[in-house]
Amino acid sequence: MADKKETRIRKYIKSLIRNKKYLTVEDICLYLERYYKVPIHIPSVFYKYKRIISECRKEVYKERQKERRKKKTNE
């Protein structure tokens, strides 16, 4: 978990999570493979990115929750 710096790929994953309706881990991995040439067919790489995707998903959901709370208190 020490590798939590905001890389280009992490930003891309977060943007996918924010802007698409709902994408599964496999869908996001296919995008990564297409645009960043990440070798997802290798199991260790897939599981690494699966973990990163779940972390990014949690972060984006936390942001959404904060926004909702902020809107609720302003009303």
PDB file of C-alpha atoms in Angstrom, residues 19-57:
ATOM      1  CA  ASN A  19     -17.636   8.977 -15.872  1.00  0.00           C
ATOM      2  CA  LYS A  20     -18.985   5.589 -16.886  1.00  0.00           C
ATOM      3  CA  LYS A  21     -22.181   4.083 -15.552  1.00  0.00           C
ATOM      4  CA  TYR A  22     -20.562   1.037 -13.963  1.00  0.00           C
ATOM      5  CA  LEU A  23     -17.547  -0.880 -15.172  1.00  0.00           C
ATOM      6  CA  THR A  24     -16.410  -4.233 -13.891  1.00  0.00           C
ATOM      7  CA  VAL A  25     -12.751  -4.865 -13.102  1.00  0.00           C
ATOM      8  CA  GLU A  26     -12.405  -6.774 -16.366  1.00  0.00           C
ATOM      9  CA  ASP A  27     -13.825  -3.871 -18.369  1.00  0.00           C
ATOM     10  CA  ILE A  28     -11.374  -1.433 -16.815  1.00  0.00           C
ATOM     11  CA  CYS A  29      -8.524  -3.876 -17.430  1.00  0.00           C
ATOM     12  CA  LEU A  30      -9.475  -4.046 -21.101  1.00  0.00           C
ATOM     13  CA  TYR A  31      -9.315  -0.250 -21.313  1.00  0.00           C
ATOM     14  CA  LEU A  32      -5.887  -0.322 -19.665  1.00  0.00           C
ATOM     15  CA  GLU A  33      -4.708  -2.961 -22.078  1.00  0.00           C
ATOM     16  CA  ARG A  34      -5.938  -0.987 -25.064  1.00  0.00           C
ATOM     17  CA  TYR A  35      -4.666   2.476 -24.144  1.00  0.00           C
ATOM     18  CA  TYR A  36      -1.663   1.835 -21.888  1.00  0.00           C
ATOM     19  CA  LYS A  37      -0.534  -1.540 -23.297  1.00  0.00           C
ATOM     20  CA  VAL A  38      -0.684  -3.153 -19.843  1.00  0.00           C
ATOM     21  CA  PRO A  39      -0.208  -6.949 -20.236  1.00  0.00           C
ATOM     22  CA  ILE A  40      -3.396  -7.982 -18.434  1.00  0.00           C
ATOM     23  CA  HIS A  41      -3.186 -11.574 -19.708  1.00  0.00           C
ATOM     24  CA  ILE A  42      -0.389 -12.178 -17.152  1.00  0.00           C
ATOM     25  CA  PRO A  43      -2.090 -13.189 -13.861  1.00  0.00           C
ATOM     26  CA  SER A  44       0.234 -11.281 -11.518  1.00  0.00           C
ATOM     27  CA  VAL A  45      -0.329  -8.067 -13.494  1.00  0.00           C
ATOM     28  CA  PHE A  46      -4.078  -8.636 -13.519  1.00  0.00           C
ATOM     29  CA  TYR A  47      -4.229  -9.098  -9.743  1.00  0.00           C
ATOM     30  CA  LYS A  48      -2.019  -6.059  -9.173  1.00  0.00           C
ATOM     31  CA  TYR A  49      -4.353  -3.880 -11.212  1.00  0.00           C
ATOM     32  CA  LYS A  50      -7.407  -5.493  -9.689  1.00  0.00           C
ATOM     33  CA  ARG A  51      -6.188  -4.277  -6.286  1.00  0.00           C
ATOM     34  CA  ILE A  52      -5.441  -0.801  -7.657  1.00  0.00           C
ATOM     35  CA  ILE A  53      -8.897  -0.613  -9.243  1.00  0.00           C
ATOM     36  CA  SER A  54     -10.610  -1.520  -5.972  1.00  0.00           C
ATOM     37  CA  GLU A  55      -8.591   1.144  -4.133  1.00  0.00           C
ATOM     38  CA  CYS A  56      -9.498   3.744  -6.733  1.00  0.00           C
ATOM     39  CA  ARG A  57     -13.152   2.731  -6.561  1.00  0.00           C
TER      40      ARG A  57
END
